[in-house]
Amino acid sequence: METLQNRDTLVQVHNLSVRYRTRLGEVSAVDGLSLDIRRGEILGLVGESGCGKSTLGKALLRMIAPPGEICDGEIIFEGENILAYNQEQIRDFRGRKSAMIFQDPMTSLNPVQRVDEHIIEAIQVHETGTTKTAARERARSFITRLGIQAERLSDYPHQLSGGMRQRIMISLGLILNASLVVADEATTSLDVIVEANLLDELRNIRQAFGVTLLLITHNIAVVAQLADRVAVMYAGRLMEIGSVFEIFDHPLHPYSQGLLNSVPSIKLDERDELYRMPGEPPNLTRPPQGCRFHPRCPMVMPVCRQAQPDLISINSEHRVHCWLYQESDMDPQAGRLKGTLV
Ligand code: SF4
């Protein structure tokens, strides 16, 4: 099961495909997606609703439930393919090595269980020899580090503010020293002040605990503030990945360009109209052939409708799936700024 892996890489996703079987047909939610997550980084994963980013996050933690299934690919975590894990290994992996923070902590915390009971249970399930007293002591010191008074451990979730509940979720994720935390729209339900505080905390947590964070969000501003690198998804596929500076200063993929142009800017004059991307995301039971973005792309070329572009490396940090950067035998006009085939 051991696989060669760069020491700086925590997770390697190879050619991952996830589908959901529905009454309307098979939904191709993630299709042939490959990316790396580096140890200790914050990787922002952005894209419109329904683009497959939450499905990817769940797949990384083996949390895809029927009618969904991972139908192809590999997820290599610290050298092991977690898709080959049995149920016991998955349970251990989820608690001790990885964790997920969801958008609404109220739906993740049991409303009739006190906060300390949540944390103590999480510790005792994964560390069977730990006594209740030792687990409570650890919970006390941990939540204090996250800025919550230890007495609040006796509260029920509804007695805490939204920001505190989210910090309790973070405690649950980190108290077992998980190396990968997937935060799925973790700040979306919070007001802007609490959100800003929590973003600061996430940054501190990364430094203090050396944790690797996959930050799934539709909020580009959150990514700009916090992430080291950004991956852009559209219709189940990776469109572009690069450092936050590369993607924000020189987005290459037409979809990334549209996404960034549609964010309001204080530089806009009040007479300027905000850019609106034409068209709608595709129905993933019948995704478009070739490049899945082609029906909405202002740069579309004949080749885009025929075949999916490869992953092109522009430099060591920046990769893009787009025919604009790839030589094509099918369409001599396709190539412009050329990259290297990965
Ligand atoms: Fe547009 Fe073609 Fe690039 Fe797709 S491959 S984003 S359709 S130019």
PDB file of N, CA and C in Angstrom, residues 147-217:
ATOM      1  N   GLY A 147      -9.538  30.433  22.871  1.00  0.00           N
ATOM      2  CA  GLY A 147     -10.208  31.663  23.314  1.00  0.00           C
ATOM      3  C   GLY A 147     -11.572  31.453  23.930  1.00  0.00           C
ATOM      4  N   ILE A 148     -11.888  30.249  24.371  1.00  0.00           N
ATOM      5  CA  ILE A 148     -13.176  30.024  25.052  1.00  0.00           C
ATOM      6  C   ILE A 148     -12.867  29.695  26.508  1.00  0.00           C
ATOM      7  N   GLN A 149     -13.625  30.335  27.436  1.00  0.00           N
ATOM      8  CA  GLN A 149     -13.381  30.056  28.864  1.00  0.00           C
ATOM      9  C   GLN A 149     -13.726  28.603  29.167  1.00  0.00           C
ATOM     10  N   ALA A 150     -12.912  27.995  30.021  1.00  0.00           N
ATOM     11  CA  ALA A 150     -13.061  26.564  30.308  1.00  0.00           C
ATOM     12  C   ALA A 150     -14.446  26.243  30.875  1.00  0.00           C
ATOM     13  N   GLU A 151     -15.062  27.211  31.608  1.00  0.00           N
ATOM     14  CA  GLU A 151     -16.381  26.939  32.207  1.00  0.00           C
ATOM     15  C   GLU A 151     -17.439  26.664  31.149  1.00  0.00           C
ATOM     16  N   ARG A 152     -17.207  27.187  29.934  1.00  0.00           N
ATOM     17  CA  ARG A 152     -18.227  27.010  28.886  1.00  0.00           C
ATOM     18  C   ARG A 152     -18.347  25.559  28.432  1.00  0.00           C
ATOM     19  N   LEU A 153     -17.422  24.725  28.900  1.00  0.00           N
ATOM     20  CA  LEU A 153     -17.511  23.295  28.551  1.00  0.00           C
ATOM     21  C   LEU A 153     -18.803  22.660  29.062  1.00  0.00           C
ATOM     22  N   SER A 154     -19.368  23.248  30.113  1.00  0.00           N
ATOM     23  CA  SER A 154     -20.594  22.676  30.685  1.00  0.00           C
ATOM     24  C   SER A 154     -21.840  23.147  29.937  1.00  0.00           C
ATOM     25  N   ASP A 155     -21.678  24.026  28.977  1.00  0.00           N
ATOM     26  CA  ASP A 155     -22.839  24.554  28.246  1.00  0.00           C
ATOM     27  C   ASP A 155     -23.327  23.567  27.192  1.00  0.00           C
ATOM     28  N   TYR A 156     -24.581  23.757  26.801  1.00  0.00           N
ATOM     29  CA  TYR A 156     -25.125  23.040  25.645  1.00  0.00           C
ATOM     30  C   TYR A 156     -24.875  23.912  24.411  1.00  0.00           C
ATOM     31  N   PRO A 157     -24.830  23.304  23.221  1.00  0.00           N
ATOM     32  CA  PRO A 157     -24.505  24.093  22.027  1.00  0.00           C
ATOM     33  C   PRO A 157     -25.354  25.359  21.850  1.00  0.00           C
ATOM     34  N   HIS A 158     -26.665  25.296  22.206  1.00  0.00           N
ATOM     35  CA  HIS A 158     -27.516  26.474  21.960  1.00  0.00           C
ATOM     36  C   HIS A 158     -27.153  27.632  22.895  1.00  0.00           C
ATOM     37  N   GLN A 159     -26.377  27.379  23.940  1.00  0.00           N
ATOM     38  CA  GLN A 159     -25.995  28.445  24.862  1.00  0.00           C
ATOM     39  C   GLN A 159     -24.767  29.212  24.377  1.00  0.00           C
ATOM     40  N   LEU A 160     -24.153  28.727  23.315  1.00  0.00           N
ATOM     41  CA  LEU A 160     -22.944  29.377  22.795  1.00  0.00           C
ATOM     42  C   LEU A 160     -23.273  30.216  21.568  1.00  0.00           C
ATOM     43  N   SER A 161     -22.433  31.212  21.295  1.00  0.00           N
ATOM     44  CA  SER A 161     -22.604  32.006  20.072  1.00  0.00           C
ATOM     45  C   SER A 161     -22.151  31.174  18.865  1.00  0.00           C
ATOM     46  N   GLY A 162     -22.513  31.644  17.662  1.00  0.00           N
ATOM     47  CA  GLY A 162     -22.122  30.919  16.437  1.00  0.00           C
ATOM     48  C   GLY A 162     -20.609  30.759  16.333  1.00  0.00           C
ATOM     49  N   GLY A 163     -19.869  31.828  16.683  1.00  0.00           N
ATOM     50  CA  GLY A 163     -18.408  31.776  16.603  1.00  0.00           C
ATOM     51  C   GLY A 163     -17.832  30.760  17.583  1.00  0.00           C
ATOM     52  N   MET A 164     -18.433  30.714  18.797  1.00  0.00           N
ATOM     53  CA  MET A 164     -17.947  29.749  19.809  1.00  0.00           C
ATOM     54  C   MET A 164     -18.232  28.323  19.346  1.00  0.00           C
ATOM     55  N   ARG A 165     -19.430  28.113  18.809  1.00  0.00           N
ATOM     56  CA  ARG A 165     -19.764  26.751  18.339  1.00  0.00           C
ATOM     57  C   ARG A 165     -18.774  26.320  17.258  1.00  0.00           C
ATOM     58  N   GLN A 166     -18.430  27.267  16.383  1.00  0.00           N
ATOM     59  CA  GLN A 166     -17.500  26.912  15.311  1.00  0.00           C
ATOM     60  C   GLN A 166     -16.128  26.577  15.907  1.00  0.00           C
ATOM     61  N   ARG A 167     -15.734  27.308  16.986  1.00  0.00           N
ATOM     62  CA  ARG A 167     -14.454  27.000  17.634  1.00  0.00           C
ATOM     63  C   ARG A 167     -14.499  25.637  18.320  1.00  0.00           C
ATOM     64  N   ILE A 168     -15.664  25.261  18.837  1.00  0.00           N
ATOM     65  CA  ILE A 168     -15.790  23.926  19.431  1.00  0.00           C
ATOM     66  C   ILE A 168     -15.616  22.864  18.342  1.00  0.00           C
ATOM     67  N   MET A 169     -16.184  23.142  17.157  1.00  0.00           N
ATOM     68  CA  MET A 169     -16.005  22.203  16.034  1.00  0.00           C
ATOM     69  C   MET A 169     -14.521  22.086  15.672  1.00  0.00           C
ATOM     70  N   ILE A 170     -13.837  23.232  15.692  1.00  0.00           N
ATOM     71  CA  ILE A 170     -12.398  23.211  15.392  1.00  0.00           C
ATOM     72  C   ILE A 170     -11.666  22.393  16.462  1.00  0.00           C
ATOM     73  N   SER A 171     -12.076  22.569  17.739  1.00  0.00           N
ATOM     74  CA  SER A 171     -11.445  21.785  18.826  1.00  0.00           C
ATOM     75  C   SER A 171     -11.643  20.300  18.578  1.00  0.00           C
ATOM     76  N   LEU A 172     -12.874  19.931  18.194  1.00  0.00           N
ATOM     77  CA  LEU A 172     -13.144  18.516  17.935  1.00  0.00           C
ATOM     78  C   LEU A 172     -12.246  17.988  16.820  1.00  0.00           C
ATOM     79  N   GLY A 173     -11.998  18.864  15.835  1.00  0.00           N
ATOM     80  CA  GLY A 173     -11.161  18.462  14.714  1.00  0.00           C
ATOM     81  C   GLY A 173      -9.690  18.327  15.087  1.00  0.00           C
ATOM     82  N   LEU A 174      -9.239  19.206  16.012  1.00  0.00           N
ATOM     83  CA  LEU A 174      -7.794  19.274  16.244  1.00  0.00           C
ATOM     84  C   LEU A 174      -7.309  18.568  17.496  1.00  0.00           C
ATOM     85  N   ILE A 175      -8.221  18.236  18.390  1.00  0.00           N
ATOM     86  CA  ILE A 175      -7.776  17.722  19.689  1.00  0.00           C
ATOM     87  C   ILE A 175      -7.054  16.377  19.563  1.00  0.00           C
ATOM     88  N   LEU A 176      -7.303  15.667  18.450  1.00  0.00           N
ATOM     89  CA  LEU A 176      -6.612  14.388  18.249  1.00  0.00           C
ATOM     90  C   LEU A 176      -5.396  14.549  17.332  1.00  0.00           C
ATOM     91  N   ASN A 177      -4.981  15.810  17.129  1.00  0.00           N
ATOM     92  CA  ASN A 177      -3.798  16.116  16.312  1.00  0.00           C
ATOM     93  C   ASN A 177      -3.957  15.720  14.852  1.00  0.00           C
ATOM     94  N   ALA A 178      -5.128  15.937  14.273  1.00  0.00           N
ATOM     95  CA  ALA A 178      -5.324  15.660  12.844  1.00  0.00           C
ATOM     96  C   ALA A 178      -4.335  16.485  12.029  1.00  0.00           C
ATOM     97  N   SER A 179      -3.753  15.890  10.984  1.00  0.00           N
ATOM     98  CA  SER A 179      -2.841  16.692  10.159  1.00  0.00           C
ATOM     99  C   SER A 179      -3.563  17.377   9.005  1.00  0.00           C
ATOM    100  N   LEU A 180      -4.742  16.853   8.625  1.00  0.00           N
ATOM    101  CA  LEU A 180      -5.507  17.501   7.545  1.00  0.00           C
ATOM    102  C   LEU A 180      -6.876  17.904   8.088  1.00  0.00           C
ATOM    103  N   VAL A 181      -7.208  19.188   7.942  1.00  0.00           N
ATOM    104  CA  VAL A 181      -8.550  19.646   8.306  1.00  0.00           C
ATOM    105  C   VAL A 181      -9.208  20.206   7.058  1.00  0.00           C
ATOM    106  N   VAL A 182     -10.400  19.686   6.765  1.00  0.00           N
ATOM    107  CA  VAL A 182     -11.181  20.192   5.632  1.00  0.00           C
ATOM    108  C   VAL A 182     -12.260  21.094   6.220  1.00  0.00           C
ATOM    109  N   ALA A 183     -12.212  22.374   5.881  1.00  0.00           N
ATOM    110  CA  ALA A 183     -13.205  23.332   6.384  1.00  0.00           C
ATOM    111  C   ALA A 183     -14.149  23.665   5.233  1.00  0.00           C
ATOM    112  N   ASP A 184     -15.386  23.138   5.329  1.00  0.00           N
ATOM    113  CA  ASP A 184     -16.332  23.301   4.221  1.00  0.00           C
ATOM    114  C   ASP A 184     -17.281  24.460   4.519  1.00  0.00           C
ATOM    115  N   GLU A 185     -17.045  25.596   3.888  1.00  0.00           N
ATOM    116  CA  GLU A 185     -17.840  26.814   4.097  1.00  0.00           C
ATOM    117  C   GLU A 185     -17.945  27.111   5.595  1.00  0.00           C
ATOM    118  N   ALA A 186     -16.832  26.936   6.317  1.00  0.00           N
ATOM    119  CA  ALA A 186     -16.863  27.004   7.778  1.00  0.00           C
ATOM    120  C   ALA A 186     -17.210  28.387   8.313  1.00  0.00           C
ATOM    121  N   THR A 187     -17.022  29.431   7.522  1.00  0.00           N
ATOM    122  CA  THR A 187     -17.295  30.774   8.048  1.00  0.00           C
ATOM    123  C   THR A 187     -18.538  31.394   7.420  1.00  0.00           C
ATOM    124  N   THR A 188     -19.203  30.645   6.528  1.00  0.00           N
ATOM    125  CA  THR A 188     -20.291  31.226   5.740  1.00  0.00           C
ATOM    126  C   THR A 188     -21.470  31.694   6.588  1.00  0.00           C
ATOM    127  N   SER A 189     -21.795  30.959   7.669  1.00  0.00           N
ATOM    128  CA  SER A 189     -22.999  31.326   8.433  1.00  0.00           C
ATOM    129  C   SER A 189     -22.717  32.375   9.509  1.00  0.00           C
ATOM    130  N   LEU A 190     -21.482  32.889   9.548  1.00  0.00           N
ATOM    131  CA  LEU A 190     -21.131  33.820  10.623  1.00  0.00           C
ATOM    132  C   LEU A 190     -21.233  35.268  10.146  1.00  0.00           C
ATOM    133  N   ASP A 191     -21.482  36.199  11.080  1.00  0.00           N
ATOM    134  CA  ASP A 191     -21.483  37.597  10.658  1.00  0.00           C
ATOM    135  C   ASP A 191     -20.038  38.035  10.405  1.00  0.00           C
ATOM    136  N   VAL A 192     -19.864  39.184   9.752  1.00  0.00           N
ATOM    137  CA  VAL A 192     -18.538  39.525   9.234  1.00  0.00           C
ATOM    138  C   VAL A 192     -17.472  39.686  10.326  1.00  0.00           C
ATOM    139  N   ILE A 193     -17.882  40.195  11.507  1.00  0.00           N
ATOM    140  CA  ILE A 193     -16.883  40.409  12.566  1.00  0.00           C
ATOM    141  C   ILE A 193     -16.427  39.060  13.124  1.00  0.00           C
ATOM    142  N   VAL A 194     -17.413  38.180  13.397  1.00  0.00           N
ATOM    143  CA  VAL A 194     -17.055  36.856  13.917  1.00  0.00           C
ATOM    144  C   VAL A 194     -16.247  36.099  12.860  1.00  0.00           C
ATOM    145  N   GLU A 195     -16.640  36.265  11.592  1.00  0.00           N
ATOM    146  CA  GLU A 195     -15.918  35.595  10.515  1.00  0.00           C
ATOM    147  C   GLU A 195     -14.461  36.056  10.475  1.00  0.00           C
ATOM    148  N   ALA A 196     -14.247  37.367  10.597  1.00  0.00           N
ATOM    149  CA  ALA A 196     -12.872  37.895  10.563  1.00  0.00           C
ATOM    150  C   ALA A 196     -12.051  37.323  11.715  1.00  0.00           C
ATOM    151  N   ASN A 197     -12.684  37.241  12.915  1.00  0.00           N
ATOM    152  CA  ASN A 197     -11.969  36.676  14.078  1.00  0.00           C
ATOM    153  C   ASN A 197     -11.619  35.219  13.836  1.00  0.00           C
ATOM    154  N   LEU A 198     -12.575  34.490  13.290  1.00  0.00           N
ATOM    155  CA  LEU A 198     -12.342  33.059  13.081  1.00  0.00           C
ATOM    156  C   LEU A 198     -11.254  32.833  12.028  1.00  0.00           C
ATOM    157  N   LEU A 199     -11.243  33.687  11.006  1.00  0.00           N
ATOM    158  CA  LEU A 199     -10.195  33.555   9.992  1.00  0.00           C
ATOM    159  C   LEU A 199      -8.818  33.781  10.615  1.00  0.00           C
ATOM    160  N   ASP A 200      -8.745  34.784  11.501  1.00  0.00           N
ATOM    161  CA  ASP A 200      -7.485  35.019  12.227  1.00  0.00           C
ATOM    162  C   ASP A 200      -7.096  33.779  13.010  1.00  0.00           C
ATOM    163  N   GLU A 201      -8.107  33.187  13.673  1.00  0.00           N
ATOM    164  CA  GLU A 201      -7.818  31.998  14.480  1.00  0.00           C
ATOM    165  C   GLU A 201      -7.332  30.842  13.613  1.00  0.00           C
ATOM    166  N   LEU A 202      -7.959  30.672  12.463  1.00  0.00           N
ATOM    167  CA  LEU A 202      -7.528  29.581  11.575  1.00  0.00           C
ATOM    168  C   LEU A 202      -6.069  29.776  11.178  1.00  0.00           C
ATOM    169  N   ARG A 203      -5.701  31.043  10.948  1.00  0.00           N
ATOM    170  CA  ARG A 203      -4.311  31.329  10.580  1.00  0.00           C
ATOM    171  C   ARG A 203      -3.380  30.982  11.753  1.00  0.00           C
ATOM    172  N   ASN A 204      -3.803  31.373  12.969  1.00  0.00           N
ATOM    173  CA  ASN A 204      -2.991  31.056  14.160  1.00  0.00           C
ATOM    174  C   ASN A 204      -2.892  29.561  14.379  1.00  0.00           C
ATOM    175  N   ILE A 205      -4.008  28.860  14.166  1.00  0.00           N
ATOM    176  CA  ILE A 205      -4.044  27.411  14.381  1.00  0.00           C
ATOM    177  C   ILE A 205      -3.070  26.717  13.436  1.00  0.00           C
ATOM    178  N   ARG A 206      -3.048  27.185  12.190  1.00  0.00           N
ATOM    179  CA  ARG A 206      -2.113  26.585  11.230  1.00  0.00           C
ATOM    180  C   ARG A 206      -0.685  26.722  11.751  1.00  0.00           C
ATOM    181  N   GLN A 207      -0.370  27.930  12.296  1.00  0.00           N
ATOM    182  CA  GLN A 207       0.995  28.135  12.793  1.00  0.00           C
ATOM    183  C   GLN A 207       1.260  27.319  14.059  1.00  0.00           C
ATOM    184  N   ALA A 208       0.285  27.345  14.976  1.00  0.00           N
ATOM    185  CA  ALA A 208       0.504  26.694  16.276  1.00  0.00           C
ATOM    186  C   ALA A 208       0.519  25.171  16.159  1.00  0.00           C
ATOM    187  N   PHE A 209      -0.344  24.612  15.321  1.00  0.00           N
ATOM    188  CA  PHE A 209      -0.491  23.157  15.276  1.00  0.00           C
ATOM    189  C   PHE A 209       0.136  22.541  14.028  1.00  0.00           C
ATOM    190  N   GLY A 210       0.605  23.375  13.099  1.00  0.00           N
ATOM    191  CA  GLY A 210       1.215  22.877  11.867  1.00  0.00           C
ATOM    192  C   GLY A 210       0.239  22.075  11.031  1.00  0.00           C
ATOM    193  N   VAL A 211      -1.051  22.429  11.160  1.00  0.00           N
ATOM    194  CA  VAL A 211      -2.075  21.654  10.468  1.00  0.00           C
ATOM    195  C   VAL A 211      -2.178  22.086   8.999  1.00  0.00           C
ATOM    196  N   THR A 212      -2.602  21.161   8.147  1.00  0.00           N
ATOM    197  CA  THR A 212      -2.836  21.470   6.735  1.00  0.00           C
ATOM    198  C   THR A 212      -4.337  21.690   6.569  1.00  0.00           C
ATOM    199  N   LEU A 213      -4.680  22.779   5.889  1.00  0.00           N
ATOM    200  CA  LEU A 213      -6.092  23.156   5.830  1.00  0.00           C
ATOM    201  C   LEU A 213      -6.570  23.225   4.380  1.00  0.00           C
ATOM    202  N   LEU A 214      -7.637  22.487   4.096  1.00  0.00           N
ATOM    203  CA  LEU A 214      -8.308  22.662   2.799  1.00  0.00           C
ATOM    204  C   LEU A 214      -9.530  23.520   3.071  1.00  0.00           C
ATOM    205  N   LEU A 215      -9.513  24.723   2.523  1.00  0.00           N
ATOM    206  CA  LEU A 215     -10.546  25.713   2.813  1.00  0.00           C
ATOM    207  C   LEU A 215     -11.510  25.772   1.635  1.00  0.00           C
ATOM    208  N   ILE A 216     -12.676  25.139   1.797  1.00  0.00           N
ATOM    209  CA  ILE A 216     -13.656  25.110   0.710  1.00  0.00           C
ATOM    210  C   ILE A 216     -14.594  26.291   0.886  1.00  0.00           C
ATOM    211  N   THR A 217     -14.690  27.124  -0.103  1.00  0.00           N
ATOM    212  CA  THR A 217     -15.534  28.316   0.042  1.00  0.00           C
ATOM    213  C   THR A 217     -15.924  28.869  -1.331  1.00  0.00           C
TER     214      THR A 217
END
